[in-house]
Amino acid sequence: MNQPEEAQRQWQLTRLAVESLRYLQLYEALGQPPTPKQFVSARLAWPWPGGEAEGWPLFQRTLADLTNTSPPASEPAAETAEGTPGPPESTKHVLAKGANAPLQTESVAVRLITTGAPIDVSAVLLTSHGKVRSDHDLVFNNHPHHDGVRTSGDTVTADLSHVPDDVHTVAVIASIDLEAQPAAVFDHHCRWRTETTQPSVTTLSFEPAPFTSGETVSIVVEIYRHASGWKVRAVGQGYDTGLAGLAADYGINVEP
């Protein structure tokens, strides 16, 4: 608690360990080392000069050493090396705060990519009045799926074809794990960005400007009904009153 930099380092190492296991699972499933695109390398921060272009091959060589396997060829790193084409820009669209984009009525995944502090991801199902129908409409790690909406790790997934008609909006929420890092707030050190993906739609990316007022909770994006379909809106609204303030706005009973 008294060494925030060390706490952040330990959290990053924990995240690295979890992602290392996922890398090895992908390796086993594919029968070969995954590429950065298959691994979704943006899930990890690469906090050094050179960023992912230098970090990715180092990550792969380290895992090869630890598992006594042959290191992969160097071509995966070329996908992100400076001056070498990465994924086509047409596959990703950046949303500004307040902007929206259409969605297909199919499964949509909102993934949170974070730096600086451990952050929990949850979702709230809201009626057209902006309130929950009951406390069950809060979907989080202790209640991970409800009415077509599911949370898993850093991702909220909503199967839009199975969301009940009386649910107008699915709000995706980011909240700092204050038990792990009590002094943390959203600022230029502790940040998040999202990637919203569907099988048939361009990936939508959103990253708000750093928060400045001691916010520890934020509405990330809203997936909402529009006419006969669905849209996603980049929100980025912070709460300096914590989860209690957000719960009060949504009509969630936080009394024990």
CSV table of C-alpha atoms in Angstrom, one decimal:
chain,number,residue,atom,x,y,z
A,1,MET,CA,0.0,0.0,0.0
A,2,ASN,CA,2.9,2.3,0.7
A,3,GLN,CA,4.8,1.4,-2.5
A,4,PRO,CA,2.4,2.1,-5.4
A,5,GLU,CA,5.1,1.5,-8.0
A,6,GLU,CA,5.9,-1.9,-6.6
A,7,ALA,CA,2.2,-2.7,-6.3
A,8,GLN,CA,1.8,-1.9,-10.0
A,9,ARG,CA,4.8,-4.0,-10.9
A,10,GLN,CA,3.5,-7.0,-9.0
A,11,TRP,CA,0.1,-6.6,-10.7
A,12,GLN,CA,1.7,-6.4,-14.1
A,13,LEU,CA,3.7,-9.6,-13.4
A,14,THR,CA,0.5,-11.4,-12.3
A,15,ARG,CA,-1.1,-10.3,-15.6
A,16,LEU,CA,1.9,-11.5,-17.5
A,17,ALA,CA,1.7,-14.9,-15.8
A,18,VAL,CA,-1.9,-15.3,-16.7
A,19,GLU,CA,-1.3,-14.3,-20.3
A,20,SER,CA,1.7,-16.6,-20.5
A,21,LEU,CA,-0.6,-19.6,-19.7
A,22,ARG,CA,-3.0,-18.4,-22.4
A,23,TYR,CA,-0.1,-18.2,-24.9
A,24,LEU,CA,0.8,-21.8,-24.1
A,25,GLN,CA,-2.8,-23.0,-24.5
A,26,LEU,CA,-2.9,-21.3,-27.9
A,27,TYR,CA,0.4,-22.9,-28.8
A,28,GLU,CA,-1.0,-26.3,-28.0
A,29,ALA,CA,-4.2,-25.8,-29.8
A,30,LEU,CA,-2.6,-24.4,-32.9
A,31,GLY,CA,0.3,-26.7,-33.0
A,32,GLN,CA,2.7,-23.7,-33.5
A,33,PRO,CA,3.5,-20.5,-31.8
A,34,PRO,CA,0.6,-18.0,-32.1
A,35,THR,CA,1.1,-14.8,-34.0
A,36,PRO,CA,0.5,-11.4,-32.2
A,37,LYS,CA,-2.8,-11.2,-34.0
A,38,GLN,CA,-3.9,-14.7,-32.8
A,39,PHE,CA,-2.7,-13.9,-29.3
A,40,VAL,CA,-4.2,-10.4,-29.3
A,41,SER,CA,-1.0,-8.9,-28.0
A,42,ALA,CA,-2.7,-5.6,-27.1
A,43,ARG,CA,-4.0,-7.4,-24.0
A,44,LEU,CA,-0.5,-6.8,-22.5
A,45,ALA,CA,1.2,-3.5,-21.8
A,46,TRP,CA,4.8,-3.3,-23.3
A,47,PRO,CA,6.2,-0.5,-21.1
A,48,TRP,CA,9.6,0.0,-22.5
A,49,PRO,CA,11.2,1.8,-25.5
A,50,GLY,CA,10.4,-0.2,-28.6
A,51,GLY,CA,7.0,-1.3,-27.1
A,52,GLU,CA,5.4,-4.4,-28.6
A,53,ALA,CA,7.9,-4.6,-31.5
A,54,GLU,CA,10.7,-5.5,-29.0
A,55,GLY,CA,8.5,-7.0,-26.3
A,56,TRP,CA,6.8,-9.6,-28.3
A,57,PRO,CA,9.9,-11.6,-29.4
A,58,LEU,CA,11.3,-11.2,-25.9
A,59,PHE,CA,8.1,-12.7,-24.5
A,60,GLN,CA,8.2,-15.6,-27.0
A,61,ARG,CA,11.9,-16.3,-26.3
A,62,THR,CA,11.4,-16.3,-22.6
A,63,LEU,CA,8.5,-18.8,-22.8
A,64,ALA,CA,10.5,-21.0,-25.1
A,65,ASP,CA,13.4,-21.1,-22.6
A,66,LEU,CA,11.0,-21.9,-19.7
A,67,THR,CA,9.2,-24.7,-21.6
A,68,ASN,CA,12.3,-26.1,-23.3
A,69,THR,CA,10.8,-25.6,-26.8
A,70,SER,CA,12.4,-24.1,-29.8
A,71,PRO,CA,11.9,-20.4,-30.2
A,72,PRO,CA,9.6,-19.3,-33.0
A,73,ALA,CA,10.8,-17.7,-36.2
A,74,SER,CA,11.1,-14.0,-36.1
A,75,GLU,CA,8.3,-13.2,-38.5
A,76,PRO,CA,5.6,-12.7,-35.9
A,77,ALA,CA,7.3,-9.6,-34.5
A,78,ALA,CA,7.3,-8.1,-38.0
A,79,GLU,CA,3.6,-7.6,-37.8
A,80,THR,CA,4.2,-4.8,-35.3
A,81,ALA,CA,7.7,-3.7,-36.2
A,82,GLU,CA,8.1,0.0,-37.2
A,83,GLY,CA,7.9,0.5,-40.9
A,84,THR,CA,6.2,-2.9,-41.5
A,85,PRO,CA,2.5,-3.1,-42.3
A,86,GLY,CA,0.4,-4.4,-39.4
A,87,PRO,CA,-3.2,-5.4,-39.6
A,88,PRO,CA,-5.2,-3.5,-42.2
A,89,GLU,CA,-6.6,-0.2,-40.9
A,90,SER,CA,-10.0,-1.1,-42.3
A,91,THR,CA,-10.3,-3.7,-39.6
A,92,LYS,CA,-10.4,-1.2,-36.8
A,93,HIS,CA,-12.3,2.1,-36.3
A,94,VAL,CA,-11.5,4.5,-33.5
A,95,LEU,CA,-14.5,6.1,-31.8
A,96,ALA,CA,-14.4,9.5,-30.2
A,97,LYS,CA,-16.1,10.1,-26.9
A,98,GLY,CA,-19.8,10.4,-27.4
A,99,ALA,CA,-19.7,8.8,-30.9
A,100,ASN,CA,-21.7,5.8,-31.8
A,101,ALA,CA,-21.7,3.0,-34.4
A,102,PRO,CA,-24.2,0.4,-35.6
A,103,LEU,CA,-24.0,-3.2,-34.5
A,104,GLN,CA,-25.4,-6.4,-35.9
A,105,THR,CA,-27.9,-8.3,-33.9
A,106,GLU,CA,-25.5,-11.0,-32.9
A,107,SER,CA,-22.9,-11.6,-30.2
A,108,VAL,CA,-20.8,-8.5,-29.3
A,109,ALA,CA,-17.7,-8.6,-27.1
A,110,VAL,CA,-16.3,-5.5,-25.3
A,111,ARG,CA,-12.8,-6.1,-24.0
A,112,LEU,CA,-11.0,-3.8,-21.6
A,113,ILE,CA,-7.3,-3.2,-22.0
A,114,THR,CA,-5.8,-1.6,-18.9
A,115,THR,CA,-2.6,-0.2,-17.5
A,116,GLY,CA,-1.6,1.0,-14.0
A,117,ALA,CA,-3.9,-0.8,-11.6
A,118,PRO,CA,-6.1,-4.0,-11.5
A,119,ILE,CA,-9.6,-3.1,-12.9
A,120,ASP,CA,-12.8,-5.1,-12.7
A,121,VAL,CA,-15.2,-5.3,-15.6
A,122,SER,CA,-19.0,-5.6,-15.1
A,123,ALA,CA,-22.2,-4.9,-17.0
A,124,VAL,CA,-25.6,-3.4,-16.1
A,125,LEU,CA,-28.8,-4.2,-17.9
A,126,LEU,CA,-31.1,-1.2,-18.1
A,127,THR,CA,-34.6,-0.4,-19.1
A,128,SER,CA,-35.6,2.5,-21.4
A,129,HIS,CA,-35.8,4.6,-18.2
A,130,GLY,CA,-32.1,4.0,-17.4
A,131,LYS,CA,-32.8,1.8,-14.4
A,132,VAL,CA,-32.3,-1.9,-13.6
A,133,ARG,CA,-35.3,-4.1,-13.4
A,134,SER,CA,-33.9,-5.8,-10.3
A,135,ASP,CA,-30.5,-6.2,-8.6
A,136,HIS,CA,-30.0,-9.3,-10.8
A,137,ASP,CA,-29.3,-6.9,-13.7
A,138,LEU,CA,-25.8,-6.3,-12.4
A,139,VAL,CA,-23.5,-8.8,-14.0
A,140,PHE,CA,-20.1,-9.2,-12.4
A,141,ASN,CA,-17.7,-11.8,-11.2
A,142,ASN,CA,-20.0,-13.2,-8.5
A,143,HIS,CA,-23.0,-13.2,-10.9
A,144,PRO,CA,-21.3,-13.7,-14.3
A,145,HIS,CA,-24.2,-14.2,-16.7
A,146,HIS,CA,-27.8,-13.0,-16.9
A,147,ASP,CA,-30.3,-12.6,-19.8
A,148,GLY,CA,-27.8,-13.0,-22.6
A,149,VAL,CA,-25.0,-10.9,-21.0
A,150,ARG,CA,-21.8,-12.5,-19.6
A,151,THR,CA,-18.6,-11.3,-18.0
A,152,SER,CA,-15.3,-13.2,-18.2
A,153,GLY,CA,-12.0,-11.7,-17.1
A,154,ASP,CA,-11.5,-8.5,-19.0
A,155,THR,CA,-14.5,-9.0,-21.4
A,156,VAL,CA,-18.2,-8.4,-21.4
A,157,THR,CA,-20.1,-10.4,-24.0
A,158,ALA,CA,-23.7,-9.8,-25.0
A,159,ASP,CA,-25.7,-12.1,-27.3
A,160,LEU,CA,-28.0,-9.4,-28.6
A,161,SER,CA,-30.5,-11.8,-30.1
A,162,HIS,CA,-31.1,-13.2,-26.5
A,163,VAL,CA,-31.3,-9.9,-24.6
A,164,PRO,CA,-34.9,-9.5,-23.4
A,165,ASP,CA,-37.1,-6.9,-25.1
A,166,ASP,CA,-37.5,-4.9,-21.9
A,167,VAL,CA,-33.7,-4.3,-21.7
A,168,HIS,CA,-32.9,-1.2,-23.7
A,169,THR,CA,-29.2,-0.7,-22.8
A,170,VAL,CA,-26.2,-2.8,-21.6
A,171,ALA,CA,-23.7,-0.5,-19.9
A,172,VAL,CA,-20.2,-1.8,-19.6
A,173,ILE,CA,-18.5,-0.7,-16.4
A,174,ALA,CA,-14.8,-0.4,-15.3
A,175,SER,CA,-14.0,-0.1,-11.7
A,176,ILE,CA,-10.6,-0.1,-9.9
A,177,ASP,CA,-10.0,-3.0,-7.6
A,178,LEU,CA,-9.5,-0.8,-4.5
A,179,GLU,CA,-8.9,-3.9,-2.3
A,180,ALA,CA,-5.8,-4.6,-4.4
A,181,GLN,CA,-4.7,-1.0,-4.8
A,182,PRO,CA,-6.6,1.3,-2.4
A,183,ALA,CA,-5.0,4.6,-3.4
A,184,ALA,CA,-5.5,4.1,-7.2
A,185,VAL,CA,-7.7,6.4,-9.3
A,186,PHE,CA,-8.2,6.8,-13.0
A,187,ASP,CA,-5.6,9.3,-14.2
A,188,HIS,CA,-2.7,9.4,-16.7
A,189,HIS,CA,-1.1,6.5,-14.8
A,190,CYS,CA,-4.2,4.3,-14.6
A,191,ARG,CA,-6.0,4.1,-17.9
A,192,TRP,CA,-8.2,1.9,-20.0
A,193,ARG,CA,-9.3,1.5,-23.6
A,194,THR,CA,-11.8,-0.8,-25.1
A,195,GLU,CA,-12.2,-2.9,-28.3
A,196,THR,CA,-15.7,-3.8,-29.3
A,197,THR,CA,-15.9,-6.7,-31.8
A,198,GLN,CA,-18.4,-8.7,-33.6
A,199,PRO,CA,-17.9,-11.5,-36.2
A,200,SER,CA,-19.2,-9.4,-39.1
A,201,VAL,CA,-18.3,-5.8,-38.0
A,202,THR,CA,-15.1,-3.8,-37.9
A,203,THR,CA,-13.4,-3.6,-34.5
A,204,LEU,CA,-14.4,-0.4,-32.7
A,205,SER,CA,-11.7,1.1,-30.4
A,206,PHE,CA,-12.2,3.8,-27.8
A,207,GLU,CA,-9.9,5.4,-25.3
A,208,PRO,CA,-10.9,8.4,-23.3
A,209,ALA,CA,-8.6,11.2,-22.2
A,210,PRO,CA,-7.1,10.8,-18.7
A,211,PHE,CA,-9.5,11.4,-15.8
A,212,THR,CA,-8.6,14.3,-13.5
A,213,SER,CA,-11.1,14.3,-10.6
A,214,GLY,CA,-10.3,11.1,-8.6
A,215,GLU,CA,-12.6,8.8,-10.4
A,216,THR,CA,-12.5,5.1,-9.5
A,217,VAL,CA,-15.4,3.9,-11.6
A,218,SER,CA,-16.3,4.6,-15.3
A,219,ILE,CA,-19.1,3.8,-17.7
A,220,VAL,CA,-17.0,2.5,-20.6
A,221,VAL,CA,-19.5,2.0,-23.5
A,222,GLU,CA,-23.2,1.5,-23.8
A,223,ILE,CA,-24.8,-1.0,-26.1
A,224,TYR,CA,-28.3,0.2,-26.8
A,225,ARG,CA,-31.3,-0.5,-29.0
A,226,HIS,CA,-31.8,1.8,-31.9
A,227,ALA,CA,-34.9,1.5,-34.1
A,228,SER,CA,-35.0,-2.3,-34.9
A,229,GLY,CA,-31.3,-2.8,-34.3
A,230,TRP,CA,-28.5,-2.0,-31.9
A,231,LYS,CA,-25.7,0.5,-31.6
A,232,VAL,CA,-22.7,1.1,-29.4
A,233,ARG,CA,-21.8,4.5,-27.9
A,234,ALA,CA,-18.4,5.5,-26.5
A,235,VAL,CA,-19.2,7.0,-23.1
A,236,GLY,CA,-16.1,7.3,-20.8
A,237,GLN,CA,-18.1,8.9,-17.9
A,238,GLY,CA,-16.3,8.7,-14.6
A,239,TYR,CA,-17.6,8.6,-11.0
A,240,ASP,CA,-15.6,10.0,-8.1
A,241,THR,CA,-18.3,8.6,-5.8
A,242,GLY,CA,-17.3,5.0,-6.6
A,243,LEU,CA,-19.6,2.1,-7.2
A,244,ALA,CA,-22.1,3.4,-4.7
A,245,GLY,CA,-22.7,6.5,-6.8
A,246,LEU,CA,-23.1,4.5,-10.0
A,247,ALA,CA,-25.4,2.0,-8.3
A,248,ALA,CA,-27.6,4.9,-7.0
A,249,ASP,CA,-28.0,6.3,-10.5
A,250,TYR,CA,-29.0,2.9,-11.9
A,251,GLY,CA,-31.4,2.0,-9.0
A,252,ILE,CA,-29.2,-0.9,-7.7
A,253,ASN,CA,-29.7,-1.7,-4.0
A,254,VAL,CA,-26.3,-1.7,-2.4
A,255,GLU,CA,-27.6,-2.2,1.2
A,256,PRO,CA,-26.2,-5.5,2.8
